[in-house]
XYZ file of C-alpha atoms in Angstrom:
455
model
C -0.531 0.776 43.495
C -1.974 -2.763 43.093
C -5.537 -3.506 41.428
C -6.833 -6.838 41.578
C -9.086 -8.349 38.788
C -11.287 -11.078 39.280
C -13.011 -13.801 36.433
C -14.448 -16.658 35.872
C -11.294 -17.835 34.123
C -8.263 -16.650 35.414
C -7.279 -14.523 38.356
C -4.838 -11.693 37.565
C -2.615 -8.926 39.592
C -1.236 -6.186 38.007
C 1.622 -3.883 39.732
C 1.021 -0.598 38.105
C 4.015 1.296 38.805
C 6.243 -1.284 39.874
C 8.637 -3.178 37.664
C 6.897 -6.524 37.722
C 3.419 -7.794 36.394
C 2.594 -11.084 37.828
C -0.581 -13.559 36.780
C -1.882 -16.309 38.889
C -0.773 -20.051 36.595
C 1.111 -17.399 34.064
C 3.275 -14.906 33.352
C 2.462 -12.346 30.870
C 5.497 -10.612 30.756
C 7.610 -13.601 30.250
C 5.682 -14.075 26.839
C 6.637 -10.772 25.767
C 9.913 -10.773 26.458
C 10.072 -14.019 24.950
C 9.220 -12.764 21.667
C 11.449 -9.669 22.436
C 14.298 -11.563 22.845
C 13.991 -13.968 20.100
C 14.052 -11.987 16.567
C 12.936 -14.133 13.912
C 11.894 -16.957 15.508
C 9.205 -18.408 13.134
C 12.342 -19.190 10.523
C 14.496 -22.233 10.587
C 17.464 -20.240 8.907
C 18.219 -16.133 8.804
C 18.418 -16.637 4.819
C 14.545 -17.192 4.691
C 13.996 -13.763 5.140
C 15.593 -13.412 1.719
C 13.591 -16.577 -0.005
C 10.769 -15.210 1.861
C 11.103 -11.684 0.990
C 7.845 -10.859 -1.267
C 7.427 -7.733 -3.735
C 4.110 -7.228 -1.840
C 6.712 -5.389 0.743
C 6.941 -2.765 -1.316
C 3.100 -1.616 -0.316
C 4.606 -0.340 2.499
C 6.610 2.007 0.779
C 3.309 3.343 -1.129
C 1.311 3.639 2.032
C 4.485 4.988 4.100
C 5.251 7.395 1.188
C 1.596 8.805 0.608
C 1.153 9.339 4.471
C 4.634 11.126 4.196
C 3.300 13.599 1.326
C -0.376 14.062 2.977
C 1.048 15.290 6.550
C 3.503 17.575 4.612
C 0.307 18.676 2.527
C -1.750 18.933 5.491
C -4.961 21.185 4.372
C -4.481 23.494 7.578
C -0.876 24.598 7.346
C 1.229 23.558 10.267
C 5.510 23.715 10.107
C 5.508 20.933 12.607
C 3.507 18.758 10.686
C 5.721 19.497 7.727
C 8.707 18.338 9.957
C 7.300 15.228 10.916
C 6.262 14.425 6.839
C 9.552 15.108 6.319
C 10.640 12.407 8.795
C 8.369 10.436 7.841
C 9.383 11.075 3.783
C 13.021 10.412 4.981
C 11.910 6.657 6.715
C 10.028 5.969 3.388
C 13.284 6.476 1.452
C 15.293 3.993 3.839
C 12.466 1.755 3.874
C 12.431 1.527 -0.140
C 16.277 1.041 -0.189
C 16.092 -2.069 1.715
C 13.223 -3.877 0.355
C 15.162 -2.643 -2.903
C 17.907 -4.288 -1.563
C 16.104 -7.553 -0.054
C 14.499 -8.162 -3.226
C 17.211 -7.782 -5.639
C 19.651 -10.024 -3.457
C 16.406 -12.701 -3.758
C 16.241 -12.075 -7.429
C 20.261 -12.601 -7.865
C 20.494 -15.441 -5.326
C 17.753 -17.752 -6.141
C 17.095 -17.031 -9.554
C 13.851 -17.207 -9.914
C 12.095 -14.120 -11.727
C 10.315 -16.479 -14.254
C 8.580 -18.043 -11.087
C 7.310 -14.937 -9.838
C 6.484 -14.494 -13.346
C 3.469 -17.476 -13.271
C 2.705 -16.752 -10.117
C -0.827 -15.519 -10.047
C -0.351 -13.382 -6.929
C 3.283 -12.783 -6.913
C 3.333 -11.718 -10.626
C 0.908 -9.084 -9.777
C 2.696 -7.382 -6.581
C 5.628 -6.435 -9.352
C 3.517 -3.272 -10.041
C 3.923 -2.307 -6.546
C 7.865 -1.597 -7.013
C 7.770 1.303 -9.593
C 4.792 2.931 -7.415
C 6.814 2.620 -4.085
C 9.325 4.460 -6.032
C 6.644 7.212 -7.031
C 6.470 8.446 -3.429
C 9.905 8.822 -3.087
C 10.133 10.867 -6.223
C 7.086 12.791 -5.165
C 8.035 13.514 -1.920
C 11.502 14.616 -2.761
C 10.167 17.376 -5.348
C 7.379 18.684 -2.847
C 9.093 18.707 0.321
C 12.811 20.282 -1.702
C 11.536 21.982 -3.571
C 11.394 25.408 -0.896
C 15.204 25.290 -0.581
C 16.375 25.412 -4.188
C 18.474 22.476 -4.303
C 19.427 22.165 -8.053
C 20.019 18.649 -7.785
C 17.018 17.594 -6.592
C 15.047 18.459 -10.039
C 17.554 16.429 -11.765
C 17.881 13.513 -9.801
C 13.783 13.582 -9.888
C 13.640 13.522 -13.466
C 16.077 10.555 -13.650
C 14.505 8.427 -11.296
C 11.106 9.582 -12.734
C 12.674 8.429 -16.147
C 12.984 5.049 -14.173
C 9.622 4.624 -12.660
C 8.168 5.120 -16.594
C 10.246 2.671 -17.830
C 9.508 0.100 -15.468
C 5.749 0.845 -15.427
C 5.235 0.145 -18.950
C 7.254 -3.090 -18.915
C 4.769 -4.040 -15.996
C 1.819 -3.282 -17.604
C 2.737 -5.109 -20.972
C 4.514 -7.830 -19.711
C 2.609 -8.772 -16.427
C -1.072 -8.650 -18.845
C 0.111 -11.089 -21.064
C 1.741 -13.630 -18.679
C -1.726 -13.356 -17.614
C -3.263 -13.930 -20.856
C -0.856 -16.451 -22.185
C -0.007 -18.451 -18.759
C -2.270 -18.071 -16.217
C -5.313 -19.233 -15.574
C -8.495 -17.359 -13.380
C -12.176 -17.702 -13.189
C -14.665 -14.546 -12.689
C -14.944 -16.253 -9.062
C -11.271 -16.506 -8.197
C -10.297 -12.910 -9.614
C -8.834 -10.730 -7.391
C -8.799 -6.616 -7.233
C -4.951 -7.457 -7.476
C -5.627 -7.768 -11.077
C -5.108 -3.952 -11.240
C -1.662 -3.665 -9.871
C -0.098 -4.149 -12.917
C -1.501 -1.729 -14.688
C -1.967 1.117 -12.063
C 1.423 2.270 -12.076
C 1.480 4.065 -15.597
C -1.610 5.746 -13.609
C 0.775 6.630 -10.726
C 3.752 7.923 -12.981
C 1.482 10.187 -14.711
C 0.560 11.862 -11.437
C 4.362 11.771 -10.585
C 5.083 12.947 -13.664
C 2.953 15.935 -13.092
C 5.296 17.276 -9.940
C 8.092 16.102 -11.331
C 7.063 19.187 -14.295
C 6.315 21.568 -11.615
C 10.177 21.437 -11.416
C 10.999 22.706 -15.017
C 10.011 24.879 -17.587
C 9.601 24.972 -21.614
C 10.597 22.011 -23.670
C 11.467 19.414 -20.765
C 8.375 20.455 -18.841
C 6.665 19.830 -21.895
C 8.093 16.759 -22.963
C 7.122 15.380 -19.284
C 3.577 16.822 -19.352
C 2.528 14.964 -22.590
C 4.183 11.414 -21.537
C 2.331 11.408 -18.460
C -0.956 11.998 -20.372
C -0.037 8.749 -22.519
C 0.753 7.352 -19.426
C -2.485 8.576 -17.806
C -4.607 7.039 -20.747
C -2.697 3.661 -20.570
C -3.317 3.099 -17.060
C -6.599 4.742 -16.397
C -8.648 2.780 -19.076
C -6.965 -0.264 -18.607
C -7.970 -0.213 -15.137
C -11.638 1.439 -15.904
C -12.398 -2.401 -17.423
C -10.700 -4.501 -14.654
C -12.517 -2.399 -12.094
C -15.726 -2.807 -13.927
C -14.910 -6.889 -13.898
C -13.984 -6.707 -10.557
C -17.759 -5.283 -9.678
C -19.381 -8.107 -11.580
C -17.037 -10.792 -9.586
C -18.567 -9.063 -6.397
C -22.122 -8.939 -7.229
C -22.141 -12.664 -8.379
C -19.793 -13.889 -5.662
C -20.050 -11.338 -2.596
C -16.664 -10.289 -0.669
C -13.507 -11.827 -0.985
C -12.564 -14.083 1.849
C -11.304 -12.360 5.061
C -7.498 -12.709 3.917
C -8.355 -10.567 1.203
C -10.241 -8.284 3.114
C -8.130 -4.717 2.319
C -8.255 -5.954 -1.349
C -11.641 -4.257 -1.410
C -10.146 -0.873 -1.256
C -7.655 -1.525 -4.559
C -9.956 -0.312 -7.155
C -9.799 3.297 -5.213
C -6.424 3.585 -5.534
C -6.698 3.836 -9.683
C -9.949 5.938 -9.934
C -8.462 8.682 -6.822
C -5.080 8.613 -8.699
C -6.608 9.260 -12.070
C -8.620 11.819 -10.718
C -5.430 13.762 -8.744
C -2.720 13.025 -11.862
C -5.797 14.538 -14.558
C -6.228 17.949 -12.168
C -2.050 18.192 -11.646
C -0.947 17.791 -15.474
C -4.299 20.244 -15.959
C -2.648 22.275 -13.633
C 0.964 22.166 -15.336
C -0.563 22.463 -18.836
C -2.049 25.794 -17.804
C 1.377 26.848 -16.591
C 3.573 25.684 -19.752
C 2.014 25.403 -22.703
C 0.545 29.076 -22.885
C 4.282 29.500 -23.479
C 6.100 26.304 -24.573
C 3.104 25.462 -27.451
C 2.132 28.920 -28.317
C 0.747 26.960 -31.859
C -2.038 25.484 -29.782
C -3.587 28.130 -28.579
C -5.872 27.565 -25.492
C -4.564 24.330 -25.044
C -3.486 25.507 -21.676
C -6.803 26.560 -20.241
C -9.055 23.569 -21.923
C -6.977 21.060 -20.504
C -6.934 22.656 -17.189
C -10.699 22.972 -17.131
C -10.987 19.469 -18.634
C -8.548 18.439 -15.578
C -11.061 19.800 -13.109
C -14.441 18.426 -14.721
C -12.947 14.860 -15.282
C -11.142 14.902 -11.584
C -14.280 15.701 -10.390
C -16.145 13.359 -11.946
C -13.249 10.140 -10.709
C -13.344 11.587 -7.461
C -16.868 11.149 -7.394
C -16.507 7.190 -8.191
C -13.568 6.827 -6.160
C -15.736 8.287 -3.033
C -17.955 5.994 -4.224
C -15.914 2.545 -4.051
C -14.376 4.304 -0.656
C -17.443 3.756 1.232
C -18.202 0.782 -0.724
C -14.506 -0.201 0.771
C -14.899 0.724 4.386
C -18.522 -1.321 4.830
C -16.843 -4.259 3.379
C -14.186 -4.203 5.940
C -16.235 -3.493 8.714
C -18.616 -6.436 7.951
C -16.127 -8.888 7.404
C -14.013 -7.418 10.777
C -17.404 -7.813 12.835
C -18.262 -11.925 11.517
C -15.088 -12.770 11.009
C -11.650 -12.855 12.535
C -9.322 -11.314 10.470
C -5.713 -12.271 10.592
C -3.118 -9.630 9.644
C -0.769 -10.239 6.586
C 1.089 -7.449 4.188
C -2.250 -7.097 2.380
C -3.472 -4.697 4.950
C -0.923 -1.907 3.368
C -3.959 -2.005 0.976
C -5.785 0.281 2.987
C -3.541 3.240 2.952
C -2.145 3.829 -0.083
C -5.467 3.608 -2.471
C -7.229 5.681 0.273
C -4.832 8.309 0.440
C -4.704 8.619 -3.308
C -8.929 10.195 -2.707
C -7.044 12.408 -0.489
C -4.544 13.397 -3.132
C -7.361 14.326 -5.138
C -9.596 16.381 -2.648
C -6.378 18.516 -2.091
C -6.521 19.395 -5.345
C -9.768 19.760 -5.975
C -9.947 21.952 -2.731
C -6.543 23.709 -4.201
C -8.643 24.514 -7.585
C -12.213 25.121 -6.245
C -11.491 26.940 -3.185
C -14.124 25.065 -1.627
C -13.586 24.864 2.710
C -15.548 21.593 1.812
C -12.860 20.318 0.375
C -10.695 21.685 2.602
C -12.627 19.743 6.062
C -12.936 16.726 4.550
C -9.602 16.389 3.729
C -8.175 17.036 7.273
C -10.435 14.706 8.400
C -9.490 11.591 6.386
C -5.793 12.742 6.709
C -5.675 12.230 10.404
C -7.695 9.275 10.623
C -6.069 7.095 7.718
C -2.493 8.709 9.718
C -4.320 6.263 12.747
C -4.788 3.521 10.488
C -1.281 3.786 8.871
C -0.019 3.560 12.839
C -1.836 0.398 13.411
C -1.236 -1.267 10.616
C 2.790 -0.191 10.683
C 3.078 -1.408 13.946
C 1.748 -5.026 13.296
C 3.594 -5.024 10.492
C 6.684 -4.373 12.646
C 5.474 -7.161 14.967
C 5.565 -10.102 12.691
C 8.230 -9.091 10.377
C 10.416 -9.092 14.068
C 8.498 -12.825 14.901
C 9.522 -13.654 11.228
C 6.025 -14.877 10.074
C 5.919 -12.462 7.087
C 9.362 -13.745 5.634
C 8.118 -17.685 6.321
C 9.154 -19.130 2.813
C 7.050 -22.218 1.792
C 9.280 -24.072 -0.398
C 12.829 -22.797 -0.401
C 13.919 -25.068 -3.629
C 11.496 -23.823 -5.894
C 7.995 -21.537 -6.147
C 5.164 -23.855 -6.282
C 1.879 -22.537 -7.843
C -0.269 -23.665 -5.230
C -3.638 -25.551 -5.862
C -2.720 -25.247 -9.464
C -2.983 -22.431 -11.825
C -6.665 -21.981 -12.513
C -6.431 -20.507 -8.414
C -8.948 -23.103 -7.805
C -7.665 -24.231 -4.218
C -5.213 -21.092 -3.828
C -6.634 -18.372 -1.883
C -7.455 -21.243 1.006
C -3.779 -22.724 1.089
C -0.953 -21.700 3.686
C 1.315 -22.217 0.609
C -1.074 -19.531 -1.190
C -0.584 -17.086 1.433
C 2.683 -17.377 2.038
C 3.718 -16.706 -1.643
C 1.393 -14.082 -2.372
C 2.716 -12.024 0.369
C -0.518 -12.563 2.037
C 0.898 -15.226 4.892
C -1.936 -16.193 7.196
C -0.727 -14.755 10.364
C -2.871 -16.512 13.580
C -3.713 -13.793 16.104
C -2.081 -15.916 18.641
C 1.554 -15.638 17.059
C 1.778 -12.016 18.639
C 2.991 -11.255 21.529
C 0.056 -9.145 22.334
C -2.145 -12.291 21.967
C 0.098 -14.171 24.263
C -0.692 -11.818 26.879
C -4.754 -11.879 25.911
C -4.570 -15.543 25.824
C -3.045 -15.611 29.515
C -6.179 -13.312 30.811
C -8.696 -15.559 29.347
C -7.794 -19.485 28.861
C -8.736 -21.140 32.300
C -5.413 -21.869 34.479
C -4.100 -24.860 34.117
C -4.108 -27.083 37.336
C -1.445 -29.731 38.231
């Protein structure tokens, strides 16, 4: 079957159902097999990927690892939806272990921890490492937890024991590098601000599973150091968020690179509001027993849990919609070019979802319930997309491009003055402008539309 399309630019046949696909002054499929073919191309040595490898990478683990734990958690129960969150749990666990692995072998190699350190955009990614590890520990106690595996609890608890430390070393140390080091203006903050200190929010809720595990005194003792951990996080982030709001209303959107940045602030307001409801939720469950001294601690903190999840939930819907009009305005006037930043859009979003499960769980509301479903399968869509062009340039090597292998460089200074505009920036941060026509799919678009050349 042959069809035959005609332009004012180019003339093209397509073979649909043979084995070739030809183009008149081109060939499309040469392009893509070019890129097939040629792993890595965009670095001049295979070690860049290491130099190159940036903690922002671990934002795929968050947004793989909450997509994992929503399909398994689907409102509408389905066992073959369960199967594929497993699979999807189990690729989230191999995905951790090798960014793990890529960015301790940077860390060993080159040394340079204090750089990342005074980075202003690198320093802040460090709070994504402890989170990525959140969804693993999450989604090994919910999707175990039906096949009494005794080990699982345990080896939860340890690596839970891990996440807290390392979430309250980011959130004290990363601040006051900030403080004491770096240098930003209200126009040149960033929503990234907030990843340092969103991860006590994050073990909190983890914590909360992680006690759905146990019983008496070690249920306990887990239940009242996520609430610490809860308070640390979800205040500190209450005044960057509000900061963050001001930065917007005198300075309008971030530029197009930091488009998905816009949907950071969810991620602390839907995770505060899903960790208050779960430890609410636990509370009920242990301390009626475990702190019979208290009495009605139980029930007031459950019913607290609900009012105040409620309430965040509220915001966080809120700063969702906020989120989504931002993109789409800047993806209609602008032309968007993909970099790791787009993992932004899953994990925050998915953490409202967390929290309408369990309001819906609490309530009973089919409200709930709908809504839920709904958001599930079409941030699964968006999770697709964005995996997949993640896929495409990590294979092309533009998102391990170092830009200075000797030594970090803090580009356009510290104040951040000429940062966000620099390739240098970018590339650092995680963030590495990525032109549409690196990708092999824009080869092929570029084919159908640039006017043939003529000898």
């Amino acid at each position: 079957m042959h069809s035959r399309y005609t332009t004012n630019r180019t003339e093209v046949t397509l073979n649909i159902g043979g084995d070739d696909i030809s183009a008149k002054g081109a060939f499309a499929g040469l392009s893509l097999k070019h890129h097939i073919q040629r792993p890595m191309r965009k670095l001049e040595t295979k070690s860049d990927i290491i130099r190159g490898f940036s903690p922002a990478w671990f934002t795929a683990t968050m947004g793989t690892g909450a997509i994992a734990s929503l399909i398994y958690s689907f409102p509408y129960s389905n066992r073959p939806l369960e199967y594929i969150g497993m699979g999807i749990g189990l690729f989230n666990i191999i995905l951790y272990i090798i960014c793990l692995v890529l960015f301790a072998a940077r860390l060993i190699k080159y040394r340079d921890m204090s750089d990342i350190l005074l980075h202003p955009q690198l320093s802040m990614s460090l709070g994504t490492v402890p989170m990525g590890l959140c969804t693993v520990v999450s989604g090994l106690v919910t999707m175990l937890s039906r096949y009494n595996t005794t080990w699982v609890p345990t080896l939860a608890l340890v690596l839970w024991c891990i996440v807290v430390a390392a979430s309250v070393l980011c959130s004290l140390i990363v601040p006051f590098v900030v403080i004491s080091h770096q240098k930003y203006t209200l126009e040149t903050m960033n929503a990234v601000l907030l990843l340092p200190v969103v991860p006590n929010v994050v073990a909190a809720s983890t914590g909360g599973v992680v006690a759905s595990a146990f019983s008496g005194g070690t249920a306990v003792v887990i239940i009242l150091i996520s609430y610490v951990l809860w308070g640390m996080g979800m205040l500190l982030a209450m005044m960057l968020t509000a900061a963050y709001l001001i930065r917007l209303v005198l300075y309008k959107l971030p530029p197009k690179e930091a488009m998905a940045s816009a949907f950071i602030p969810i991620g602390p307001l839907g995770q505060s509001s899903y960790g208050i409801q779960i430890l609410g939720a636990q509370a009920l469950r242990v301390f009626s027993v475990s702190m019979p001294q208290v009495k009605y601690l139980g029930d007031v903190l459950h019913t607290v849990g609900f009012m105040v999840g409620l309430l965040l939930w509220g915001a966080a819907l809120w700063w969702f919609v906020h989120a989504a009009c931002s993109a789409i305005y800047t993806l209609v006037h602008e032309r968007v070019p993909f970099n790791l930043g787009w993992w932004a859009l899953i994990f925050p979003s998915g953490t409202v979802l967390f929290s309408t499960n369990a309001l819906w769980t609490t309530a009973g509301y089919a409200f709930f319930r709908v809504l839920s479903a709904v958001l599930t399968a079409g941030l699964a869509i968006v999770w697709v997309c964005v995996l997949l062009n993640t896929v495409v340039y990590a294979w092309t090597g533009e998102l391990f491009k170092p830009s200075n292998i000797s030594r970090l460089e803090l580009a356009g200074g510290s104040d951040g003055s000429d940062g966000p505009e620099s390739e240098e920036y970018r590339a650092l941060s995680g963030v590495a402008h990525v032109q549409p026509t690196d990708s092999p799919v824009s080869g092929i678009t570029r084919v159908l539309t640039e006017p043939a050349q003529v000898a």
